[in-house]
Amino acid sequence: QVQLVESGGGLVQPGGSLRLSCVASGSIFSINAMGWYRQAPGKERDLVATITSGGNTDYADSVKGRFTISRDSAKNTVSLQMNSLKPEDTAVYYCHANVRTSWRPTNAYDYWGQGTQVTVSA
């Protein structure tokens, strides 16, 4: 079993910054992609940013230039630095990881954290 635990959410004023972190633990052989998704009330869960094991990144258009994703593969962690936050960034943010649990490439599964609330408000 694999667990993802997020930290770093909270309340911030518009224009402010927050840093989210997520650590994966458990039966991990290796981790493929890691990323962050968010879900606002009444909306679907959407991609925010992802990063591959090779360090390639992808961002939602709405956060490009403001958010930066990074990972420490040795520590099985992924972080999201969020700058210039806007009220529309308010959501529950979820950490995601595609984890290989053995040497077999087919033994790769998606795992999610429990979510952390980010609220941007004056």
Coordinates of N, CA, C and O in Angstrom, one line a residue:
Q1 N 0.9 -1.2 0.0 CA 0.0 0.0 0.0 C 0.9 1.2 0.0 O 2.0 1.2 0.5
V2 N 0.4 2.3 -0.6 CA 1.1 3.6 -0.7 C 0.2 4.7 -0.1 O -1.0 4.7 -0.4
Q3 N 0.9 5.5 0.6 CA 0.2 6.7 1.2 C 0.8 8.0 0.7 O 2.0 8.1 0.5
L4 N 0.0 9.0 0.4 CA 0.4 10.3 0.0 C -0.1 11.3 1.1 O -1.3 11.3 1.4
V5 N 0.7 12.1 1.6 CA 0.3 13.0 2.7 C 0.7 14.4 2.3 O 1.9 14.7 2.0
E6 N -0.3 15.3 2.2 CA 0.0 16.7 1.7 C 0.1 17.6 3.0 O -0.4 17.3 4.0
S7 N 0.7 18.7 2.8 CA 0.8 19.8 3.8 C 1.0 21.1 3.1 O 1.4 21.2 1.9
G8 N 0.7 22.2 3.8 CA 1.0 23.5 3.4 C -0.2 24.3 2.9 O 0.0 25.5 2.5
G9 N -1.4 23.8 3.0 CA -2.5 24.6 2.6 C -2.8 25.7 3.6 O -2.2 25.8 4.7
G10 N -3.8 26.5 3.3 CA -4.2 27.6 4.3 C -4.9 28.7 3.6 O -5.3 28.6 2.5
L11 N -5.0 29.8 4.4 CA -5.7 31.0 3.9 C -4.6 32.1 3.6 O -3.7 32.3 4.4
V12 N -4.7 32.7 2.4 CA -3.8 33.7 2.0 C -4.5 34.8 1.2 O -5.6 34.5 0.6
Q13 N -4.0 36.0 1.3 CA -4.6 37.1 0.6 C -4.3 37.1 -0.9 O -3.2 36.5 -1.3
P14 N -5.1 37.7 -1.7 CA -4.8 37.7 -3.1 C -3.4 38.4 -3.4 O -3.0 39.4 -2.7
G15 N -2.6 37.8 -4.3 CA -1.3 38.2 -4.5 C -0.2 37.5 -3.6 O 1.0 37.7 -3.9
G16 N -0.7 36.8 -2.7 CA 0.2 36.1 -1.8 C 0.8 34.8 -2.3 O 0.5 34.4 -3.5
S17 N 1.5 34.1 -1.5 CA 2.2 32.8 -1.9 C 1.9 31.7 -0.9 O 1.8 32.0 0.3
L18 N 1.9 30.5 -1.4 CA 1.9 29.3 -0.5 C 2.7 28.3 -1.2 O 2.9 28.3 -2.4
R19 N 3.2 27.3 -0.4 CA 3.9 26.2 -0.9 C 3.3 24.9 -0.4 O 3.2 24.7 0.9
L20 N 2.9 24.1 -1.3 CA 2.3 22.8 -0.9 C 3.4 21.7 -1.1 O 4.2 21.8 -2.0
S21 N 3.4 20.7 -0.2 CA 4.3 19.6 -0.2 C 3.5 18.3 -0.1 O 2.5 18.3 0.6
C22 N 4.1 17.3 -0.6 CA 3.5 15.9 -0.6 C 4.6 14.9 -0.5 O 5.5 15.0 -1.3
V23 N 4.4 14.0 0.4 CA 5.4 12.9 0.6 C 4.7 11.6 0.4 O 3.6 11.3 0.9
A24 N 5.3 10.7 -0.4 CA 4.8 9.4 -0.7 C 5.6 8.4 0.2 O 6.8 8.5 0.3
S25 N 4.8 7.4 0.7 CA 5.5 6.3 1.5 C 4.8 5.0 1.3 O 3.6 5.0 0.9
G26 N 5.4 3.9 1.7 CA 4.8 2.6 1.6 C 5.6 1.7 0.6 O 6.8 1.8 0.5
S27 N 4.8 0.9 -0.1 CA 5.4 -0.1 -1.0 C 5.8 0.5 -2.3 O 5.1 0.3 -3.3
I28 N 6.9 1.2 -2.3 CA 7.2 2.0 -3.5 C 8.5 1.4 -4.1 O 9.5 1.3 -3.5
F29 N 8.4 0.9 -5.4 CA 9.6 0.5 -6.1 C 10.2 1.7 -6.8 O 11.4 2.0 -6.8
S30 N 9.3 2.5 -7.5 CA 9.7 3.7 -8.1 C 8.4 4.5 -8.4 O 7.3 4.0 -8.3
I31 N 8.6 5.8 -8.6 CA 7.5 6.7 -8.9 C 7.6 7.3 -10.3 O 8.7 7.8 -10.7
N32 N 6.6 7.1 -11.1 CA 6.6 7.7 -12.4 C 6.2 9.2 -12.3 O 6.9 9.9 -11.7
A33 N 5.1 9.6 -12.8 CA 4.7 11.0 -12.7 C 4.1 11.3 -11.3 O 3.5 10.4 -10.7
M34 N 4.4 12.5 -10.9 CA 3.7 13.1 -9.7 C 3.1 14.4 -10.1 O 3.5 15.0 -11.1
G35 N 2.1 14.8 -9.3 CA 1.4 16.0 -9.7 C 0.4 16.6 -8.7 O 0.3 16.0 -7.6
W36 N -0.2 17.7 -9.1 CA -1.2 18.3 -8.2 C -2.4 18.6 -9.1 O -2.4 19.0 -10.2
Y37 N -3.6 18.3 -8.5 CA -4.9 18.6 -9.0 C -5.6 19.4 -8.0 O -5.3 19.5 -6.8
R38 N -6.7 20.1 -8.5 CA -7.5 20.8 -7.6 C -9.0 20.7 -7.9 O -9.3 20.5 -9.1
Q39 N -9.8 20.9 -6.9 CA -11.2 20.8 -7.1 C -11.9 21.9 -6.3 O -11.8 21.9 -5.0
A40 N -12.6 22.8 -7.0 CA -13.3 23.8 -6.4 C -14.8 23.3 -6.1 O -15.2 22.4 -6.8
P41 N -15.5 23.9 -5.2 CA -16.9 23.5 -4.9 C -17.7 23.5 -6.2 O -17.8 24.5 -6.9
G42 N -18.4 22.4 -6.4 CA -19.3 22.3 -7.5 C -18.6 22.0 -8.8 O -19.3 22.0 -9.9
K43 N -17.3 21.9 -8.8 CA -16.6 21.7 -10.1 C -15.8 20.3 -10.1 O -15.7 19.7 -9.0
E44 N -15.4 19.9 -11.3 CA -14.6 18.7 -11.4 C -13.2 18.9 -10.9 O -12.7 20.0 -10.8
R45 N -12.5 17.8 -10.6 CA -11.1 17.9 -10.3 C -10.3 18.1 -11.5 O -10.4 17.3 -12.5
D46 N -9.4 19.1 -11.5 CA -8.7 19.5 -12.7 C -7.2 19.4 -12.4 O -6.7 19.6 -11.3
L47 N -6.4 19.2 -13.5 CA -5.0 19.2 -13.4 C -4.5 20.6 -13.1 O -4.9 21.6 -13.7
V48 N -3.5 20.7 -12.2 CA -2.8 21.9 -12.0 C -1.4 21.8 -12.6 O -1.0 22.7 -13.4
A49 N -0.7 20.8 -12.2 CA 0.7 20.7 -12.7 C 1.2 19.2 -12.5 O 0.8 18.6 -11.5
T50 N 2.0 18.7 -13.4 CA 2.6 17.4 -13.3 C 4.1 17.5 -13.6 O 4.6 18.4 -14.3
I51 N 4.8 16.5 -13.1 CA 6.2 16.4 -13.3 C 6.6 14.9 -13.5 O 6.2 14.1 -12.6
T52 N 7.3 14.6 -14.5 CA 7.7 13.2 -14.8 C 8.9 12.8 -14.0 O 9.6 13.7 -13.3
S53 N 9.3 11.5 -14.0 CA 10.5 11.1 -13.3 C 11.7 11.7 -13.9 O 12.7 11.8 -13.2
G54 N 11.6 12.1 -15.2 CA 12.7 12.8 -15.8 C 12.8 14.3 -15.6 O 13.7 14.9 -16.1
G55 N 11.8 14.8 -14.9 CA 11.8 16.2 -14.7 C 11.0 17.1 -15.6 O 11.0 18.3 -15.5
N56 N 10.3 16.5 -16.6 CA 9.5 17.2 -17.5 C 8.2 17.7 -16.8 O 7.6 16.9 -16.1
T57 N 7.8 18.9 -17.0 CA 6.7 19.5 -16.4 C 5.6 19.9 -17.3 O 5.9 20.2 -18.5
D58 N 4.4 20.0 -16.8 CA 3.3 20.5 -17.6 C 2.3 21.2 -16.6 O 2.2 20.8 -15.5
Y59 N 1.8 22.3 -17.1 CA 0.9 23.2 -16.3 C -0.4 23.5 -16.9 O -0.5 23.6 -18.2
A60 N -1.4 23.7 -16.1 CA -2.6 24.2 -16.6 C -2.4 25.7 -17.1 O -1.6 26.4 -16.5
D61 N -3.1 26.1 -18.1 CA -2.8 27.4 -18.6 C -3.1 28.5 -17.6 O -2.4 29.5 -17.5
S62 N -4.0 28.2 -16.7 CA -4.4 29.2 -15.7 C -3.4 29.5 -14.7 O -3.4 30.5 -13.9
V63 N -2.4 28.6 -14.5 CA -1.4 28.8 -13.5 C 0.1 29.0 -14.1 O 1.0 29.2 -13.3
K64 N 0.2 28.9 -15.4 CA 1.5 29.1 -16.0 C 2.1 30.5 -15.6 O 1.4 31.5 -15.7
G65 N 3.4 30.4 -15.2 CA 4.0 31.7 -14.9 C 3.8 32.1 -13.4 O 4.5 33.0 -12.9
R66 N 2.9 31.4 -12.7 CA 2.7 31.7 -11.3 C 3.0 30.5 -10.4 O 3.4 30.7 -9.3
F67 N 2.8 29.3 -10.9 CA 3.0 28.1 -10.1 C 4.3 27.4 -10.6 O 4.5 27.4 -11.8
T68 N 5.0 26.7 -9.7 CA 6.2 25.9 -10.1 C 6.1 24.6 -9.3 O 6.0 24.6 -8.1
I69 N 6.2 23.5 -10.1 CA 6.2 22.2 -9.5 C 7.6 21.7 -9.5 O 8.4 21.9 -10.4
S70 N 8.0 20.9 -8.4 CA 9.3 20.3 -8.3 C 9.2 19.0 -7.5 O 8.2 18.8 -6.9
R71 N 10.2 18.2 -7.7 CA 10.2 16.9 -6.9 C 11.6 16.5 -6.5 O 12.6 16.9 -7.1
D72 N 11.6 15.8 -5.4 CA 12.9 15.2 -4.9 C 12.7 13.7 -5.0 O 12.0 13.1 -4.1
S73 N 13.2 13.1 -6.0 CA 12.9 11.7 -6.2 C 13.5 10.8 -5.1 O 13.0 9.7 -4.8
A74 N 14.6 11.3 -4.5 CA 15.3 10.5 -3.5 C 14.4 10.4 -2.2 O 14.5 9.5 -1.4
K75 N 13.6 11.5 -2.0 CA 12.7 11.6 -0.8 C 11.3 11.3 -1.2 O 10.4 11.4 -0.3
N76 N 11.0 11.0 -2.4 CA 9.6 10.7 -2.8 C 8.7 11.9 -2.5 O 7.6 11.7 -2.0
T77 N 9.1 13.1 -2.8 CA 8.3 14.2 -2.5 C 8.1 15.1 -3.7 O 8.9 15.0 -4.7
V78 N 7.0 15.8 -3.7 CA 6.7 16.7 -4.8 C 6.1 18.0 -4.1 O 5.4 17.9 -3.1
S79 N 6.5 19.1 -4.7 CA 6.1 20.4 -4.1 C 5.5 21.3 -5.2 O 5.7 21.1 -6.4
L80 N 4.7 22.2 -4.7 CA 4.0 23.2 -5.6 C 4.2 24.6 -5.0 O 3.6 24.9 -4.0
Q81 N 5.0 25.4 -5.6 CA 5.2 26.8 -5.2 C 4.1 27.6 -5.9 O 4.2 27.6 -7.1
M82 N 3.3 28.3 -5.2 CA 2.2 29.0 -5.8 C 2.4 30.5 -5.4 O 2.4 30.9 -4.2
N83 N 2.6 31.3 -6.4 CA 2.8 32.8 -6.3 C 1.7 33.5 -6.9 O 0.9 33.0 -7.8
S84 N 1.5 34.8 -6.6 CA 0.5 35.6 -7.2 C -0.9 35.0 -7.2 O -1.6 34.9 -8.2
L85 N -1.2 34.5 -6.0 CA -2.5 33.7 -5.9 C -3.7 34.6 -6.1 O -3.7 35.8 -5.8
K86 N -4.7 34.0 -6.7 CA -5.9 34.7 -7.1 C -7.1 34.0 -6.4 O -7.0 32.8 -6.1
P87 N -8.2 34.7 -6.1 CA -9.4 34.1 -5.5 C -9.8 32.8 -6.3 O -10.3 31.9 -5.7
E88 N -9.7 32.8 -7.6 CA -10.1 31.7 -8.4 C -9.2 30.5 -8.2 O -9.5 29.4 -8.7
D89 N -8.1 30.6 -7.5 CA -7.2 29.5 -7.1 C -7.8 28.7 -5.9 O -7.2 27.7 -5.5
T90 N -8.8 29.3 -5.3 CA -9.4 28.6 -4.1 C -9.9 27.3 -4.5 O -10.7 27.1 -5.4
A91 N -9.5 26.2 -3.8 CA -9.9 24.9 -4.0 C -9.2 23.9 -3.0 O -8.4 24.3 -2.3
V92 N -9.7 22.7 -3.1 CA -8.9 21.6 -2.4 C -7.9 21.1 -3.4 O -8.2 20.7 -4.5
Y93 N -6.7 21.0 -2.9 CA -5.6 20.6 -3.8 C -5.2 19.2 -3.4 O -4.9 18.9 -2.2
Y94 N -5.1 18.3 -4.4 CA -4.8 16.9 -4.2 C -3.5 16.5 -4.8 O -3.2 16.9 -6.0
C95 N -2.7 15.8 -4.1 CA -1.4 15.3 -4.6 C -1.7 13.9 -5.3 O -2.6 13.1 -4.9
H96 N -1.0 13.7 -6.4 CA -1.2 12.5 -7.2 C 0.2 11.9 -7.5 O 1.1 12.6 -7.8
A97 N 0.2 10.5 -7.5 CA 1.4 9.9 -7.9 C 1.1 8.6 -8.7 O 0.2 7.8 -8.2
N98 N 1.8 8.3 -9.7 CA 1.7 7.0 -10.4 C 2.9 6.2 -9.9 O 4.0 6.5 -10.3
V99 N 2.6 5.1 -9.2 CA 3.7 4.4 -8.4 C 3.8 3.0 -8.9 O 2.9 2.3 -9.1
R100 N 5.1 2.6 -9.2 CA 5.4 1.2 -9.5 C 5.7 0.5 -8.1 O 6.5 1.0 -7.4
T101 N 5.0 -0.6 -7.9 CA 5.1 -1.3 -6.7 C 6.0 -2.5 -6.8 O 6.3 -3.2 -5.8
S102 N 6.5 -2.8 -8.0 CA 7.5 -3.9 -8.2 C 8.3 -3.6 -9.5 O 8.1 -2.6 -10.1
W103 N 9.2 -4.5 -9.8 CA 10.0 -4.4 -11.0 C 9.2 -4.5 -12.3 O 9.6 -4.0 -13.3
R104 N 8.0 -5.1 -12.2 CA 7.1 -5.2 -13.4 C 6.6 -3.8 -13.7 O 5.8 -3.2 -12.9
P105 N 6.8 -3.3 -14.9 CA 6.3 -2.0 -15.3 C 4.7 -2.0 -15.3 O 4.2 -0.9 -15.1
T106 N 4.1 -3.1 -15.4 CA 2.6 -3.1 -15.4 C 2.1 -3.0 -14.0 O 0.9 -2.7 -13.8
N107 N 2.9 -3.2 -13.0 CA 2.5 -3.0 -11.6 C 2.6 -1.5 -11.2 O 3.4 -1.1 -10.3
A108 N 1.9 -0.6 -11.9 CA 1.9 0.8 -11.7 C 0.5 1.2 -11.4 O -0.4 0.9 -12.2
Y109 N 0.3 2.0 -10.3 CA -1.0 2.4 -9.9 C -1.1 3.9 -9.5 O -0.1 4.4 -9.1
D110 N -2.3 4.4 -9.6 CA -2.5 5.8 -9.2 C -2.9 5.9 -7.8 O -3.8 5.2 -7.3
Y111 N -2.3 6.8 -7.1 CA -2.6 7.1 -5.7 C -2.9 8.6 -5.5 O -2.3 9.4 -6.2
W112 N -3.7 8.9 -4.5 CA -4.1 10.3 -4.2 C -3.9 10.6 -2.7 O -4.1 9.7 -1.9
G113 N -3.6 11.8 -2.5 CA -3.6 12.3 -1.1 C -5.0 12.6 -0.6 O -6.0 12.6 -1.4
Q114 N -5.1 13.0 0.6 CA -6.4 13.3 1.2 C -6.9 14.7 0.8 O -8.1 15.0 1.0
G115 N -6.0 15.6 0.3 CA -6.4 16.9 -0.1 C -6.1 17.9 1.0 O -6.1 17.6 2.2
T116 N -5.7 19.1 0.5 CA -5.4 20.2 1.5 C -6.1 21.5 0.9 O -6.1 21.8 -0.3
Q117 N -6.8 22.2 1.8 CA -7.6 23.4 1.4 C -6.7 24.6 1.2 O -5.8 24.9 2.0
V118 N -6.9 25.2 0.1 CA -6.2 26.5 -0.2 C -7.3 27.5 -0.4 O -8.2 27.4 -1.3
T119 N -7.3 28.6 0.4 CA -8.3 29.7 0.2 C -7.6 31.0 0.0 O -6.7 31.4 0.8
V120 N -8.0 31.7 -1.1 CA -7.4 32.9 -1.4 C -8.5 34.0 -1.3 O -9.5 34.0 -2.0
S121 N -8.4 34.8 -0.2 CA -9.4 35.8 0.1 C -8.8 36.9 0.9 O -7.9 36.8 1.7
A122 N -9.4 38.1 0.6 CA -9.0 39.3 1.4 C -9.8 39.3 2.7 O -9.4 40.2 3.6

